[in-house]
mmCIF file of C-alpha atoms and ligand atoms in Angstrom:
data_model
loop_
_atom_site.group_PDB
_atom_site.id
_atom_site.type_symbol
_atom_site.label_atom_id
_atom_site.label_comp_id
_atom_site.label_asym_id
_atom_site.label_seq_id
_atom_site.Cartn_x
_atom_site.Cartn_y
_atom_site.Cartn_z
ATOM 1 C CA MET A 70 21.932 -7.149 2.539
ATOM 2 C CA VAL A 71 17.929 -7.002 2.397
ATOM 3 C CA GLU A 72 16.634 -3.377 2.205
ATOM 4 C CA THR A 73 14.329 -3.475 5.169
ATOM 5 C CA THR A 74 12.168 -0.536 7.022
ATOM 6 C CA VAL A 75 11.502 -2.470 10.028
ATOM 7 C CA PHE A 76 8.377 -0.272 12.177
ATOM 8 C CA THR A 77 7.931 -1.484 16.296
ATOM 9 C CA SER A 78 4.403 -1.348 17.974
ATOM 10 C CA ASP A 79 6.073 1.288 19.473
ATOM 11 C CA ASP A 80 6.607 3.403 16.278
ATOM 12 C CA ILE A 81 2.798 2.861 14.890
ATOM 13 C CA LYS A 82 1.775 3.744 18.224
ATOM 14 C CA LYS A 83 3.098 7.247 18.511
ATOM 15 C CA ALA A 84 2.625 7.759 15.159
ATOM 16 C CA VAL A 85 -1.166 6.939 15.591
ATOM 17 C CA LYS A 86 -0.736 9.351 18.902
ATOM 18 C CA VAL A 87 0.119 12.660 17.146
ATOM 19 C CA LEU A 88 -2.084 11.986 14.465
ATOM 20 C CA ARG A 89 -5.025 11.501 16.501
ATOM 21 C CA GLU A 90 -4.856 15.163 17.800
ATOM 22 C CA ILE A 91 -3.777 16.693 14.416
ATOM 23 C CA ARG A 92 -6.557 14.836 12.172
ATOM 24 C CA PRO A 93 -9.300 14.448 14.610
ATOM 25 C CA ALA A 94 -11.896 13.341 11.916
ATOM 26 C CA TYR A 95 -10.327 10.137 11.630
ATOM 27 C CA VAL A 96 -10.332 9.285 15.248
ATOM 28 C CA GLU A 97 -12.275 5.988 15.228
ATOM 29 C CA MET A 98 -10.693 4.570 11.964
ATOM 30 C CA LEU A 99 -7.228 5.388 13.670
ATOM 31 C CA GLU A 100 -8.488 2.927 16.166
ATOM 32 C CA PHE A 101 -9.057 0.175 14.168
ATOM 33 C CA TYR A 102 -6.034 0.880 11.763
ATOM 34 C CA GLU A 103 -3.162 1.168 14.621
ATOM 35 C CA GLN A 104 -4.548 -2.539 15.622
ATOM 36 C CA LEU A 105 -3.962 -3.875 11.985
ATOM 37 C CA PHE A 106 -0.752 -2.433 11.240
ATOM 38 C CA MET A 107 0.590 -3.440 14.569
ATOM 39 C CA THR A 108 -0.323 -6.401 13.977
ATOM 40 C CA GLN A 109 1.007 -6.780 10.545
ATOM 41 C CA GLU A 110 3.935 -5.934 11.583
ATOM 42 C CA SER A 111 4.466 -8.583 14.166
ATOM 43 C CA SER A 112 3.356 -11.240 11.856
ATOM 44 C CA LYS A 113 5.480 -9.783 9.044
ATOM 45 C CA ASN A 114 8.374 -10.523 12.242
ATOM 46 C CA GLN A 115 7.311 -14.270 12.752
ATOM 47 C CA ILE A 116 6.097 -15.896 9.327
ATOM 48 C CA ASP A 117 8.989 -17.446 7.738
ATOM 49 C CA ILE A 118 9.149 -17.361 3.581
ATOM 50 C CA GLU A 119 11.263 -19.227 1.278
ATOM 51 C CA PRO A 120 13.015 -16.256 -0.521
ATOM 52 C CA ILE A 121 11.921 -16.331 -4.255
ATOM 53 C CA ARG A 122 15.059 -17.250 -6.307
ATOM 54 C CA ILE A 123 15.942 -14.990 -9.475
ATOM 55 C CA SER A 124 18.518 -16.622 -11.542
ATOM 56 C CA ASP A 125 21.266 -14.518 -13.202
ATOM 57 C CA GLN A 126 20.043 -14.867 -16.867
ATOM 58 C CA GLU A 127 16.289 -14.101 -15.886
ATOM 59 C CA LEU A 128 17.991 -11.279 -14.033
ATOM 60 C CA SER A 129 19.581 -9.758 -16.962
ATOM 61 C CA ILE A 130 17.018 -10.090 -19.295
ATOM 62 C CA LYS A 131 14.311 -8.585 -16.730
ATOM 63 C CA ILE A 132 16.890 -5.361 -16.240
ATOM 64 C CA LYS A 133 17.028 -5.237 -20.390
ATOM 65 C CA GLU A 134 13.520 -5.046 -20.642
ATOM 66 C CA LYS A 135 12.218 -2.865 -17.687
ATOM 67 C CA PHE A 136 10.346 -5.904 -16.401
ATOM 68 C CA PRO A 137 9.815 -6.150 -12.677
ATOM 69 C CA LEU A 138 11.201 -8.736 -10.719
ATOM 70 C CA ILE A 139 8.167 -11.113 -10.325
ATOM 71 C CA ASN A 140 4.469 -10.505 -11.353
ATOM 72 C CA SER A 141 1.802 -10.239 -8.251
ATOM 73 C CA ALA A 142 0.513 -13.783 -8.864
ATOM 74 C CA GLU A 143 4.222 -14.776 -7.607
ATOM 75 C CA PHE A 144 4.090 -13.878 -4.477
ATOM 76 C CA ALA A 145 5.123 -16.847 -2.041
ATOM 77 C CA ILE A 146 2.364 -16.392 0.858
ATOM 78 C CA ASP A 147 2.105 -18.034 4.487
ATOM 79 C CA ILE A 148 -1.061 -19.306 4.339
ATOM 80 C CA GLU A 149 -1.461 -20.354 7.892
ATOM 81 C CA ALA A 150 -0.290 -16.699 8.946
ATOM 82 C CA SER A 151 -2.504 -15.055 6.379
ATOM 83 C CA LYS A 152 -5.652 -17.371 8.065
ATOM 84 C CA LYS A 153 -5.252 -16.109 11.452
ATOM 85 C CA LEU A 154 -4.436 -12.728 10.508
ATOM 86 C CA PHE A 155 -8.004 -12.816 8.490
ATOM 87 C CA VAL A 156 -9.823 -13.832 11.429
ATOM 88 C CA PHE A 157 -8.017 -11.015 13.845
ATOM 89 C CA ILE A 158 -8.766 -8.313 11.353
ATOM 90 C CA CYS A 159 -12.687 -9.808 10.895
ATOM 91 C CA GLU A 160 -12.678 -9.352 14.962
ATOM 92 C CA ALA A 161 -11.146 -6.160 15.120
ATOM 93 C CA ALA A 162 -13.653 -4.969 12.830
ATOM 94 C CA THR A 163 -16.646 -5.865 13.959
ATOM 95 C CA LYS A 164 -15.693 -3.758 17.352
ATOM 96 C CA THR A 165 -15.577 -0.563 14.761
ATOM 97 C CA LYS A 166 -18.798 1.542 14.176
ATOM 98 C CA ALA A 167 -17.882 1.655 10.295
ATOM 99 C CA ALA A 168 -19.753 -0.128 7.368
ATOM 100 C CA MET A 169 -17.784 -2.986 7.364
ATOM 101 C CA SER A 170 -18.108 -4.330 10.792
ATOM 102 C CA ALA A 171 -21.436 -5.807 9.579
ATOM 103 C CA THR A 172 -19.455 -7.422 6.803
ATOM 104 C CA ALA A 173 -17.056 -8.503 9.566
ATOM 105 C CA GLY A 174 -19.631 -10.189 11.626
ATOM 106 C CA LYS A 175 -20.958 -12.053 8.767
ATOM 107 C CA LEU A 176 -17.616 -13.190 7.544
ATOM 108 C CA MET A 177 -16.992 -14.348 11.030
ATOM 109 C CA SER A 178 -19.643 -16.646 11.582
ATOM 110 C CA SER A 179 -18.551 -18.399 8.085
ATOM 111 C CA ILE A 180 -15.469 -18.627 8.958
ATOM 112 C CA ASP A 181 -15.202 -22.380 9.424
ATOM 113 C CA ALA A 182 -18.124 -23.031 6.654
ATOM 114 C CA ALA A 183 -18.389 -21.327 3.965
ATOM 115 C CA LEU A 184 -15.290 -19.588 3.337
ATOM 116 C CA ASP A 185 -12.721 -20.519 1.297
ATOM 117 C CA LEU A 186 -9.969 -18.591 2.133
ATOM 118 C CA GLU A 187 -6.674 -20.049 0.191
ATOM 119 C CA THR A 188 -8.983 -18.972 -3.079
ATOM 120 C CA LEU A 189 -9.585 -15.955 -1.693
ATOM 121 C CA PHE A 190 -5.800 -14.974 -1.453
ATOM 122 C CA ALA A 191 -5.238 -16.707 -4.183
ATOM 123 C CA GLY A 192 -8.108 -14.121 -6.154
ATOM 124 C CA ILE A 193 -6.008 -11.219 -4.590
ATOM 125 C CA LEU A 194 -2.373 -12.210 -6.083
ATOM 126 C CA GLU A 195 -4.052 -13.167 -9.778
ATOM 127 C CA GLY A 196 -6.043 -9.567 -9.701
ATOM 128 C CA ASP A 197 -8.919 -12.300 -10.110
ATOM 129 C CA ASP A 198 -12.389 -10.591 -9.059
ATOM 130 C CA GLY A 199 -14.365 -14.086 -9.936
ATOM 131 C CA PRO A 200 -14.362 -15.305 -5.978
ATOM 132 C CA PHE A 201 -14.849 -12.385 -4.352
ATOM 133 C CA GLU A 202 -17.722 -11.865 -6.515
ATOM 134 C CA LYS A 203 -19.248 -15.372 -5.657
ATOM 135 C CA THR A 204 -18.811 -15.309 -1.733
ATOM 136 C CA ALA A 205 -19.829 -11.715 -1.454
ATOM 137 C CA LYS A 206 -23.066 -13.034 -3.339
ATOM 138 C CA ALA A 207 -23.560 -15.775 -1.357
ATOM 139 C CA LEU A 208 -23.130 -14.506 1.991
ATOM 140 C CA GLY A 209 -24.470 -10.602 1.406
ATOM 141 C CA ILE A 210 -21.785 -9.051 1.642
ATOM 142 C CA GLU A 211 -19.604 -6.212 0.800
ATOM 143 C CA LYS A 212 -17.263 -7.182 -2.058
ATOM 144 C CA ASN A 213 -14.854 -4.560 -1.455
ATOM 145 C CA VAL A 214 -14.640 -4.954 2.375
ATOM 146 C CA LEU A 215 -13.847 -8.654 1.612
ATOM 147 C CA ALA A 216 -11.051 -7.997 -0.767
ATOM 148 C CA PHE A 217 -9.957 -5.679 1.565
ATOM 149 C CA PHE A 218 -9.443 -7.827 4.503
ATOM 150 C CA ALA A 219 -8.269 -10.638 2.101
ATOM 151 C CA TYR A 220 -5.231 -8.070 0.705
ATOM 152 C CA SER A 221 -4.564 -7.156 4.318
ATOM 153 C CA SER A 222 -4.045 -10.411 5.754
ATOM 154 C CA ILE A 223 -1.474 -11.516 3.343
ATOM 155 C CA LYS A 224 -0.146 -8.254 3.197
ATOM 156 C CA PRO A 225 2.876 -9.201 5.819
ATOM 157 C CA SER A 226 4.169 -12.545 3.813
ATOM 158 C CA VAL A 227 3.818 -9.969 0.322
ATOM 159 C CA MET A 228 5.758 -6.943 2.180
ATOM 160 C CA LEU A 229 8.244 -10.002 3.404
ATOM 161 C CA CYS A 230 8.468 -11.209 0.030
ATOM 162 C CA ALA A 231 9.561 -8.090 -1.554
ATOM 163 C CA GLU A 232 12.189 -7.104 0.773
ATOM 164 C CA GLN A 233 13.773 -10.443 0.482
ATOM 165 C CA LEU A 234 13.325 -10.019 -3.246
ATOM 166 C CA SER A 235 14.924 -5.991 -3.177
ATOM 167 C CA VAL A 236 18.509 -7.647 -3.328
ATOM 168 C CA TYR A 237 18.140 -8.580 -6.882
ATOM 169 C CA LEU A 238 17.613 -4.616 -7.170
ATOM 170 C CA LYS A 239 21.174 -3.695 -5.759
ATOM 171 C CA GLN A 240 22.596 -4.871 -9.140
ATOM 172 C CA GLN A 241 20.289 -2.498 -11.340
ATOM 173 C CA ASP A 242 20.164 0.745 -12.632
ATOM 174 C CA PRO A 243 18.084 3.184 -10.794
ATOM 175 C CA TRP A 244 14.417 2.051 -11.635
ATOM 176 C CA GLN A 245 13.287 5.716 -12.471
ATOM 177 C CA GLN A 246 10.005 3.819 -13.956
ATOM 178 C CA GLY A 247 6.429 4.803 -12.666
ATOM 179 C CA TYR A 248 5.490 1.243 -11.481
ATOM 180 C CA CYS A 249 7.218 -0.920 -9.226
ATOM 181 C CA PRO A 250 10.459 -2.619 -9.815
ATOM 182 C CA VAL A 251 9.681 -5.897 -7.567
ATOM 183 C CA CYS A 252 5.678 -6.398 -8.571
ATOM 184 C CA GLY A 253 5.267 -3.652 -11.159
ATOM 185 C CA THR A 254 2.262 -2.567 -9.483
ATOM 186 C CA SER A 255 1.266 1.288 -9.237
ATOM 187 C CA PRO A 256 2.058 3.720 -6.858
ATOM 188 C CA VAL A 257 -0.087 4.501 -4.050
ATOM 189 C CA LEU A 258 2.081 7.317 -2.341
ATOM 190 C CA SER A 259 5.227 9.724 -3.242
ATOM 191 C CA MET A 260 7.541 10.959 -0.891
ATOM 192 C CA LEU A 261 9.448 13.998 -1.139
ATOM 193 C CA GLU A 262 12.590 13.472 1.047
ATOM 194 C CA ALA A 263 15.834 15.637 1.063
ATOM 195 C CA GLU A 264 17.604 17.267 -1.115
ATOM 196 C CA GLY A 265 14.878 17.140 -3.736
ATOM 197 C CA ALA A 266 14.812 13.259 -3.809
ATOM 198 C CA ARG A 267 11.713 11.962 -4.639
ATOM 199 C CA SER A 268 10.573 8.213 -4.212
ATOM 200 C CA LEU A 269 7.089 6.230 -5.050
ATOM 201 C CA ILE A 270 5.843 3.473 -2.825
ATOM 202 C CA CYS A 271 4.362 0.395 -4.263
ATOM 203 C CA SER A 272 0.467 0.028 -3.382
ATOM 204 C CA PHE A 273 0.638 -3.765 -2.992
ATOM 205 C CA CYS A 274 3.630 -4.622 -1.928
ATOM 206 C CA TRP A 275 4.589 -1.266 -0.483
ATOM 207 C CA HIS A 276 8.556 -1.412 -1.658
ATOM 208 C CA LYS A 277 9.761 2.064 -2.290
ATOM 209 C CA TRP A 278 11.899 3.357 -4.965
ATOM 210 C CA PRO A 279 13.658 6.488 -6.385
ATOM 211 C CA VAL A 280 12.605 7.909 -9.438
ATOM 212 C CA LYS A 281 12.999 11.555 -10.982
ATOM 213 C CA ARG A 282 11.204 14.564 -9.599
ATOM 214 C CA VAL A 283 9.174 15.885 -12.368
ATOM 215 C CA PHE A 284 7.071 13.111 -13.602
ATOM 216 C CA CYS A 285 3.969 11.283 -13.936
ATOM 217 C CA PRO A 286 4.032 7.754 -12.499
ATOM 218 C CA TYR A 287 0.802 6.654 -14.932
ATOM 219 C CA CYS A 288 1.702 8.129 -18.307
ATOM 220 C CA ASN A 289 5.522 9.224 -17.755
ATOM 221 C CA THR A 290 5.003 12.677 -19.001
ATOM 222 C CA THR A 291 7.675 15.003 -17.884
ATOM 223 C CA ASP A 292 6.011 18.379 -18.898
ATOM 224 C CA SER A 293 6.134 20.531 -16.105
ATOM 225 C CA ASN A 294 2.890 22.727 -18.011
ATOM 226 C CA ILE A 295 0.584 20.071 -17.598
ATOM 227 C CA LEU A 296 1.525 18.357 -14.065
ATOM 228 C CA HIS A 297 0.227 20.589 -11.114
ATOM 229 C CA TYR A 298 -0.005 20.524 -7.286
ATOM 230 C CA PHE A 299 -2.668 21.201 -4.796
ATOM 231 C CA PHE A 300 -1.937 21.495 -1.161
ATOM 232 C CA SER A 301 -3.604 22.940 2.106
ATOM 233 C CA GLU A 302 -2.376 25.598 4.305
ATOM 234 C CA ASN A 303 -3.048 23.295 7.533
ATOM 235 C CA GLU A 304 -1.052 20.522 6.092
ATOM 236 C CA LYS A 305 1.485 21.124 4.520
ATOM 237 C CA GLU A 306 3.124 18.066 4.839
ATOM 238 C CA TYR A 307 1.068 16.648 2.044
ATOM 239 C CA ARG A 308 0.787 17.513 -1.615
ATOM 240 C CA VAL A 309 -1.600 16.050 -4.152
ATOM 241 C CA TYR A 310 0.097 16.085 -7.563
ATOM 242 C CA THR A 311 -2.042 15.768 -10.711
ATOM 243 C CA CYS A 312 -2.086 15.153 -14.311
ATOM 244 C CA GLU A 313 -3.697 16.866 -17.206
ATOM 245 C CA ASN A 314 -2.218 14.453 -19.809
ATOM 246 C CA CYS A 315 -3.779 10.934 -18.272
ATOM 247 C CA LYS A 316 -6.103 12.661 -15.436
ATOM 248 C CA LYS A 317 -4.656 10.917 -12.658
ATOM 249 C CA TYR A 318 -3.275 11.595 -9.381
ATOM 250 C CA ILE A 319 -0.808 10.927 -6.587
ATOM 251 C CA LYS A 320 -0.821 12.175 -3.076
ATOM 252 C CA THR A 321 2.692 12.870 -1.859
ATOM 253 C CA ILE A 322 4.712 13.266 1.780
ATOM 254 C CA ASP A 323 6.718 16.099 1.982
ATOM 255 C CA THR A 324 8.857 14.440 4.641
ATOM 256 C CA LYS A 325 10.994 18.346 5.104
ATOM 257 C CA ASN A 326 7.311 19.234 6.469
ATOM 258 C CA ALA A 327 6.187 16.396 8.610
ATOM 259 C CA GLU A 328 7.312 16.855 11.985
ATOM 260 C CA ARG A 329 6.545 13.035 13.202
ATOM 261 C CA LEU A 330 7.400 9.350 12.423
ATOM 262 C CA ILE A 331 6.349 8.690 8.993
ATOM 263 C CA TYR A 332 4.400 5.228 8.270
ATOM 264 C CA PRO A 333 3.132 5.500 5.149
ATOM 265 C CA PRO A 334 0.209 2.858 5.483
ATOM 266 C CA LEU A 335 -1.347 4.885 8.372
ATOM 267 C CA GLU A 336 -0.648 8.539 5.816
ATOM 268 C CA HIS A 337 -2.539 6.667 2.957
ATOM 269 C CA VAL A 338 -5.575 6.196 5.302
ATOM 270 C CA VAL A 339 -5.731 9.436 6.987
ATOM 271 C CA THR A 340 -5.374 11.536 3.551
ATOM 272 C CA MET A 341 -8.786 9.977 2.356
ATOM 273 C CA HIS A 342 -10.189 13.828 2.123
ATOM 274 C CA LEU A 343 -7.191 14.108 -0.477
ATOM 275 C CA ASP A 344 -8.185 11.547 -2.185
ATOM 276 C CA MET A 345 -11.843 12.543 -2.565
ATOM 277 C CA LYS A 346 -11.022 16.274 -3.423
ATOM 278 C CA ALA A 347 -8.809 15.087 -6.174
ATOM 279 C CA ASN A 348 -11.790 13.269 -7.304
ATOM 280 C CA GLU A 349 -14.134 15.943 -7.110
ATOM 281 C CA MET A 350 -11.223 17.623 -9.520
ATOM 282 C CA GLY A 351 -11.697 15.098 -11.746
ATOM 283 C CA PHE A 352 -8.798 13.051 -11.180
ATOM 284 C CA SER A 353 -8.474 9.456 -10.819
ATOM 285 C CA SER A 354 -6.100 6.855 -8.665
ATOM 286 C CA GLU A 355 -4.782 3.258 -9.494
ATOM 287 C CA TYR A 356 -5.730 1.847 -6.183
ATOM 288 C CA PRO A 357 -8.698 0.959 -3.930
ATOM 289 C CA ALA A 358 -9.082 3.765 -1.654
ATOM 290 C CA PRO A 359 -9.144 2.743 2.128
ATOM 291 C CA GLN A 360 -12.243 1.446 3.666
HETATM 292 ZN ZN1 ZN B 567 5.454 -3.897 -5.735
HETATM 293 ZN ZN1 ZN B 568 -0.015 10.954 -16.337
#
């Protein structure tokens, strides 16, 4: 069975409604992200991607070597659905007061002419900054915003592909690594769940996998003397784990202390203040901050 995490538009609306009340600083951002996440989830339900096949022989080598199932360049993308989503995202972003609005406006007027979306989508998958550098310079726009729009457009395909691939993980022993068993990317969030269980969530394909409770996913240390966490009394559902060895941090949701539906991409957005705090304390992350 394919492991799927289905979130309906109603789930996202409900989660946003609660967050508007408890995190008023994010109200404006939530307007954009509510639309973005709802559209991404409904796009994911509509796209049709041929599942990636991995032979038994390939799979046994990957398991033995602790290699992820694929690398990010191998994700299958529904190009037409991604292009449609790109236009939708630009339109939604032009209506916000955020800095990304100016970039979105310029992109809207170049969509038919100068913009090679397929190359940009490939650039995201291959981790190639070149096409973003070039397009941002040519159009006079923010490179990071362009990359965020491009990634957000292919995200439904990437997530669906990861769900399809997760069947192969059922045959493996628990992965326990700090990188994603599907695509090898670093985690964006960690979750503390019932009975001391901990999971990590991939910053690229959003696959969730169980790990041991005390360890740094970035350098693998298990030394509890150098692994710390901070949290705020007002936000008991969040912890930020820091590592003195590699100076990285990971935002963590303690689901026992969260009396609401947890939609991880939304939690990532409304915890930007924790990214700032961790950065101020001298810790860095391995994923781009939300826009
Ligand atoms: Zn992944
Ligand atoms: Zn570390």
